[in-house]
mmCIF file of C-alpha atoms and ligand atoms in Angstrom:
data_model
loop_
_atom_site.group_PDB
_atom_site.id
_atom_site.type_symbol
_atom_site.label_atom_id
_atom_site.label_comp_id
_atom_site.label_asym_id
_atom_site.label_seq_id
_atom_site.Cartn_x
_atom_site.Cartn_y
_atom_site.Cartn_z
ATOM 1 C CA MET R 1 -0.330 -0.012 0.416
ATOM 2 C CA ALA R 2 1.326 3.891 -0.679
ATOM 3 C CA ASP R 3 3.736 5.668 2.082
ATOM 4 C CA ALA R 4 0.246 6.846 3.428
ATOM 5 C CA ASP R 5 -1.433 4.469 4.257
ATOM 6 C CA SER R 6 1.307 2.015 5.441
ATOM 7 C CA GLY R 7 0.012 2.647 9.416
ATOM 8 C CA ARG R 8 -2.857 1.037 8.814
ATOM 9 C CA ASP R 9 -4.018 -1.669 9.885
ATOM 10 C CA PRO R 10 -4.377 -4.144 6.562
ATOM 11 C CA SER R 11 -7.415 -6.107 8.142
ATOM 12 C CA ALA R 12 -9.445 -2.712 8.422
ATOM 13 C CA PHE R 13 -8.501 -1.454 5.113
ATOM 14 C CA VAL R 14 -8.628 -4.174 2.852
ATOM 15 C CA GLY R 15 -12.100 -4.958 4.898
ATOM 16 C CA ARG R 16 -13.108 -1.655 3.929
ATOM 17 C CA LEU R 17 -12.124 -1.915 0.648
ATOM 18 C CA LEU R 18 -14.153 -5.256 -0.345
ATOM 19 C CA GLU R 19 -16.793 -3.815 1.713
ATOM 20 C CA VAL R 20 -17.142 -0.899 -1.312
ATOM 21 C CA MET R 21 -16.993 -3.098 -4.322
ATOM 22 C CA GLU R 22 -19.894 -5.192 -2.580
ATOM 23 C CA ARG R 23 -21.951 -2.986 -1.751
ATOM 24 C CA GLU R 24 -21.203 -0.090 -4.070
ATOM 25 C CA ILE R 25 -19.546 -1.054 -7.255
ATOM 26 C CA VAL R 26 -21.723 -3.994 -7.928
ATOM 27 C CA PRO R 27 -24.808 -2.805 -7.998
ATOM 28 C CA LEU R 28 -23.405 -0.779 -10.759
ATOM 29 C CA THR R 29 -21.945 -3.253 -12.630
ATOM 30 C CA ALA R 30 -24.485 -5.522 -12.063
ATOM 31 C CA ALA R 31 -27.118 -2.674 -13.839
ATOM 32 C CA GLY R 32 -23.575 -2.088 -16.461
ATOM 33 C CA VAL R 33 -23.268 -5.515 -17.281
ATOM 34 C CA GLU R 34 -27.344 -5.677 -17.974
ATOM 35 C CA ALA R 35 -27.142 -3.040 -20.507
ATOM 36 C CA GLY R 36 -24.427 -5.016 -22.350
ATOM 37 C CA ASN R 37 -20.684 -3.373 -20.616
ATOM 38 C CA LYS R 38 -18.110 -4.863 -19.149
ATOM 39 C CA ILE R 39 -17.604 -6.169 -15.423
ATOM 40 C CA PHE R 40 -15.153 -3.792 -13.995
ATOM 41 C CA GLY R 41 -15.442 -1.083 -12.027
ATOM 42 C CA ALA R 42 -13.708 1.831 -9.404
ATOM 43 C CA ALA R 43 -14.505 4.114 -6.682
ATOM 44 C CA ILE R 44 -12.597 6.525 -5.439
ATOM 45 C CA LEU R 45 -11.795 7.051 -1.255
ATOM 46 C CA ALA R 46 -11.174 10.036 0.823
ATOM 47 C CA ARG R 47 -7.812 8.278 2.697
ATOM 48 C CA SER R 48 -8.846 9.922 5.664
ATOM 49 C CA ASP R 49 -12.268 8.233 6.696
ATOM 50 C CA LEU R 50 -11.979 5.488 3.629
ATOM 51 C CA SER R 51 -15.465 7.014 2.826
ATOM 52 C CA VAL R 52 -17.072 6.525 -0.582
ATOM 53 C CA VAL R 53 -15.935 9.919 -2.748
ATOM 54 C CA VAL R 54 -17.715 8.443 -6.490
ATOM 55 C CA ALA R 55 -18.352 4.813 -7.468
ATOM 56 C CA ALA R 56 -18.030 3.916 -10.977
ATOM 57 C CA THR R 57 -18.787 1.167 -13.519
ATOM 58 C CA ASN R 58 -17.703 0.241 -17.187
ATOM 59 C CA ASP R 59 -19.752 2.250 -19.889
ATOM 60 C CA GLU R 60 -18.034 1.405 -23.039
ATOM 61 C CA THR R 61 -21.756 0.893 -24.445
ATOM 62 C CA ALA R 62 -21.477 4.928 -24.404
ATOM 63 C CA ASN R 63 -17.916 5.282 -25.906
ATOM 64 C CA PRO R 64 -15.060 2.770 -26.004
ATOM 65 C CA LEU R 65 -12.781 5.168 -23.243
ATOM 66 C CA TRP R 66 -15.397 5.229 -20.037
ATOM 67 C CA HIS R 67 -13.457 2.298 -18.092
ATOM 68 C CA GLY R 68 -15.131 2.008 -14.752
ATOM 69 C CA GLU R 69 -11.471 3.883 -13.706
ATOM 70 C CA ILE R 70 -11.794 6.781 -16.014
ATOM 71 C CA ASN R 71 -15.479 6.342 -15.310
ATOM 72 C CA ALA R 72 -14.893 7.567 -11.870
ATOM 73 C CA ILE R 73 -11.924 10.102 -12.772
ATOM 74 C CA LYS R 74 -14.097 11.751 -14.781
ATOM 75 C CA GLN R 75 -17.264 11.777 -12.323
ATOM 76 C CA PHE R 76 -14.771 12.571 -9.409
ATOM 77 C CA PHE R 77 -13.833 16.280 -11.264
ATOM 78 C CA GLU R 78 -17.360 16.840 -11.493
ATOM 79 C CA LEU R 79 -17.719 17.221 -8.570
ATOM 80 C CA ARG R 80 -17.769 21.134 -7.281
ATOM 81 C CA SER R 81 -16.032 19.833 -3.420
ATOM 82 C CA ARG R 82 -13.487 17.184 -3.599
ATOM 83 C CA PRO R 83 -10.784 15.627 -2.086
ATOM 84 C CA ALA R 84 -6.596 16.366 -3.310
ATOM 85 C CA PRO R 85 -6.881 13.263 -5.214
ATOM 86 C CA ALA R 86 -3.202 12.645 -3.614
ATOM 87 C CA ASP R 87 -5.404 12.367 0.021
ATOM 88 C CA CYS R 88 -7.317 9.760 -1.831
ATOM 89 C CA VAL R 89 -7.314 6.412 -2.099
ATOM 90 C CA PHE R 90 -7.966 5.126 -5.654
ATOM 91 C CA LEU R 91 -9.931 1.198 -5.463
ATOM 92 C CA ALA R 92 -10.376 -1.099 -8.761
ATOM 93 C CA THR R 93 -11.826 -4.270 -9.155
ATOM 94 C CA HIS R 94 -9.291 -5.408 -11.562
ATOM 95 C CA GLU R 95 -6.407 -4.398 -12.166
ATOM 96 C CA PRO R 96 -5.837 -1.214 -14.611
ATOM 97 C CA CYS R 97 -5.445 -1.675 -18.182
ATOM 98 C CA SER R 98 -3.172 1.108 -19.997
ATOM 99 C CA LEU R 99 -6.137 3.564 -20.628
ATOM 100 C CA CYS R 100 -5.966 3.697 -16.641
ATOM 101 C CA LEU R 101 -2.775 3.574 -15.698
ATOM 102 C CA SER R 102 -2.541 6.468 -17.384
ATOM 103 C CA GLY R 103 -5.885 8.367 -16.136
ATOM 104 C CA ILE R 104 -4.764 7.270 -12.827
ATOM 105 C CA THR R 105 -1.617 8.467 -13.425
ATOM 106 C CA TRP R 106 -2.466 12.121 -15.228
ATOM 107 C CA SER R 107 -4.583 12.658 -12.752
ATOM 108 C CA GLY R 108 -2.691 12.719 -9.537
ATOM 109 C CA PHE R 109 -4.180 9.897 -7.384
ATOM 110 C CA ASP R 110 -0.556 8.512 -6.096
ATOM 111 C CA ASN R 111 -1.525 4.670 -5.072
ATOM 112 C CA PHE R 112 -4.282 1.864 -6.173
ATOM 113 C CA SER R 113 -5.183 -0.875 -5.163
ATOM 114 C CA TYR R 114 -7.361 -3.913 -7.090
ATOM 115 C CA LEU R 115 -8.613 -6.835 -6.400
ATOM 116 C CA PHE R 116 -8.301 -9.165 -9.620
ATOM 117 C CA SER R 117 -5.356 -9.140 -11.531
ATOM 118 C CA HIS R 118 -4.886 -9.052 -15.242
ATOM 119 C CA THR R 119 -4.020 -12.739 -15.393
ATOM 120 C CA ASP R 120 -7.403 -12.966 -13.524
ATOM 121 C CA SER R 121 -9.253 -10.934 -16.168
ATOM 122 C CA ALA R 122 -7.788 -13.132 -19.044
ATOM 123 C CA ASP R 123 -8.452 -16.203 -17.963
ATOM 124 C CA ARG R 124 -10.960 -16.648 -15.411
ATOM 125 C CA PHE R 125 -13.140 -13.136 -16.884
ATOM 126 C CA GLU R 126 -11.800 -13.877 -20.354
ATOM 127 C CA ILE R 127 -10.482 -10.298 -21.049
ATOM 128 C CA PRO R 128 -7.602 -10.324 -22.663
ATOM 129 C CA TYR R 129 -7.110 -6.762 -23.741
ATOM 130 C CA ASP R 130 -5.036 -5.639 -20.766
ATOM 131 C CA ILE R 131 -1.791 -8.165 -21.277
ATOM 132 C CA ASP R 132 -2.517 -7.875 -24.836
ATOM 133 C CA ILE R 133 -2.262 -4.711 -24.660
ATOM 134 C CA LEU R 134 0.277 -3.945 -22.688
ATOM 135 C CA THR R 135 3.118 -6.617 -24.809
ATOM 136 C CA SER R 136 1.164 -5.812 -28.491
ATOM 137 C CA VAL R 137 1.837 -1.213 -27.981
ATOM 138 C CA TYR R 138 4.095 -0.619 -25.013
ATOM 139 C CA ALA R 139 6.417 -3.832 -24.506
ATOM 140 C CA VAL R 140 9.326 -2.846 -26.669
ATOM 141 C CA PRO R 141 10.928 -6.162 -27.720
ATOM 142 C CA ASP R 142 14.781 -6.603 -26.677
ATOM 143 C CA PRO R 143 17.085 -6.472 -29.459
ATOM 144 C CA ASP R 144 19.389 -8.928 -27.918
ATOM 145 C CA ARG R 145 16.509 -11.510 -27.231
ATOM 146 C CA SER R 146 13.418 -13.383 -29.125
ATOM 147 C CA GLU R 147 10.952 -13.401 -26.754
ATOM 148 C CA VAL R 148 9.340 -9.676 -25.669
ATOM 149 C CA MET R 149 8.697 -10.225 -22.018
ATOM 150 C CA SER R 150 11.046 -12.869 -20.463
ATOM 151 C CA GLY R 151 9.218 -12.354 -17.056
ATOM 152 C CA ARG R 152 9.259 -8.846 -16.735
ATOM 153 C CA ASP R 153 6.935 -7.344 -15.549
ATOM 154 C CA TYR R 154 3.641 -5.471 -17.422
ATOM 155 C CA TYR R 155 4.577 -2.064 -15.941
ATOM 156 C CA ASN R 156 6.326 -0.102 -13.219
ATOM 157 C CA ARG R 157 3.907 -1.307 -10.309
ATOM 158 C CA THR R 158 5.893 1.139 -7.569
ATOM 159 C CA ASN R 159 7.326 4.696 -9.829
ATOM 160 C CA ARG R 160 7.564 8.184 -9.089
ATOM 161 C CA TYR R 161 3.807 8.358 -9.847
ATOM 162 C CA PHE R 162 1.811 5.847 -8.104
ATOM 163 C CA THR R 163 2.465 2.613 -5.776
ATOM 164 C CA SER R 164 -0.301 -0.361 -6.798
ATOM 165 C CA VAL R 165 -1.602 -2.685 -4.252
ATOM 166 C CA ASP R 166 -2.633 -6.200 -4.968
ATOM 167 C CA LEU R 167 -5.055 -6.599 -2.738
ATOM 168 C CA MET R 168 -5.611 -10.078 -3.190
ATOM 169 C CA PRO R 169 -2.897 -11.793 -1.117
ATOM 170 C CA ALA R 170 -4.566 -9.454 2.346
ATOM 171 C CA ALA R 171 -8.223 -10.097 1.554
ATOM 172 C CA SER R 172 -7.503 -13.877 0.932
ATOM 173 C CA ALA R 173 -5.870 -13.718 4.485
ATOM 174 C CA HIS R 174 -8.093 -11.782 6.574
ATOM 175 C CA HIS R 175 -11.219 -11.850 4.924
ATOM 176 C CA PRO R 176 -11.770 -15.541 3.108
ATOM 177 C CA ASP R 177 -15.344 -15.302 3.167
ATOM 178 C CA VAL R 178 -15.824 -12.225 1.065
ATOM 179 C CA VAL R 179 -13.704 -13.015 -1.311
ATOM 180 C CA ALA R 180 -15.318 -15.866 -2.045
ATOM 181 C CA ARG R 181 -18.528 -13.824 -2.314
ATOM 182 C CA LEU R 182 -16.937 -11.977 -4.536
ATOM 183 C CA ILE R 183 -15.527 -14.331 -6.784
ATOM 184 C CA ALA R 184 -18.544 -15.598 -7.114
ATOM 185 C CA THR R 185 -20.310 -12.604 -7.726
ATOM 186 C CA TYR R 186 -17.601 -11.737 -10.343
ATOM 187 C CA SER R 187 -18.038 -14.456 -12.321
ATOM 188 C CA ARG R 188 -21.977 -14.688 -12.051
ATOM 189 C CA LEU R 189 -21.456 -10.844 -13.967
ATOM 190 C CA SER R 190 -19.018 -12.291 -15.966
ATOM 191 C CA ASP R 191 -21.156 -14.958 -17.860
ATOM 192 C CA THR R 192 -23.713 -12.844 -18.120
ATOM 193 C CA TYR R 193 -21.564 -10.307 -20.438
ATOM 194 C CA GLN R 194 -19.707 -12.836 -22.200
ATOM 195 C CA ARG R 195 -23.127 -13.913 -23.237
ATOM 196 C CA ARG R 196 -24.539 -10.254 -24.219
ATOM 197 C CA LYS R 197 -21.282 -9.059 -25.561
ATOM 198 C CA GLY R 198 -22.432 -9.795 -29.264
ATOM 199 C CA ALA R 199 -25.378 -7.592 -28.716
ATOM 200 C CA GLY R 200 -23.578 -4.478 -27.683
ATOM 201 C CA SER R 201 -21.498 -2.435 -30.151
ATOM 202 C CA ILE R 202 -17.708 -2.634 -27.925
ATOM 203 C CA THR R 203 -14.801 -2.290 -30.146
ATOM 204 C CA LEU R 204 -12.832 -5.071 -28.177
ATOM 205 C CA ALA R 205 -15.380 -7.161 -26.977
HETATM 206 ZN ZN1 ZN U 1 -9.210 -0.025 -18.269
#
């Protein structure tokens, strides 16, 4: 977690983020998926008390750039009164794609936390584009090697702009029942999305 969060009780911090996923993001995503959108959501919380400033979900049927994280950032900056980005905790249900990594960076958030990894998105939820775009567009091949990635990470997880936090280890250790519930919930949402996506107007479905 980001430096400013390092003094927190990790169980309570992760528990609160899981609670926000279940109570604030999932209902939005359930409606979004019914409308043909992907399963990815986000919320921005005040770092001081972990209250929700905005929660959002993917709305790609309206615009291919309205990923959950970008939608949350858009709504955040439309608020007349809001905390500074540096005073917020950024929560993404799934590890942000290249667009959202850039959006978070350009917006001044210095952290994000996610439950499901890029690999989960590709394998469990059948959305391969995060890894495919990061490797196809950004991973310049090493001229001395034939392979592109050779075990390297897809992006710099801790850098001068942000620290990324994989919630799954602490979530599984401290809140296994909630994690099991969220896995079941997102599996159902994913099944619905995969059934409905053919009827939508999503560019990379
Ligand atoms: Zn994204």
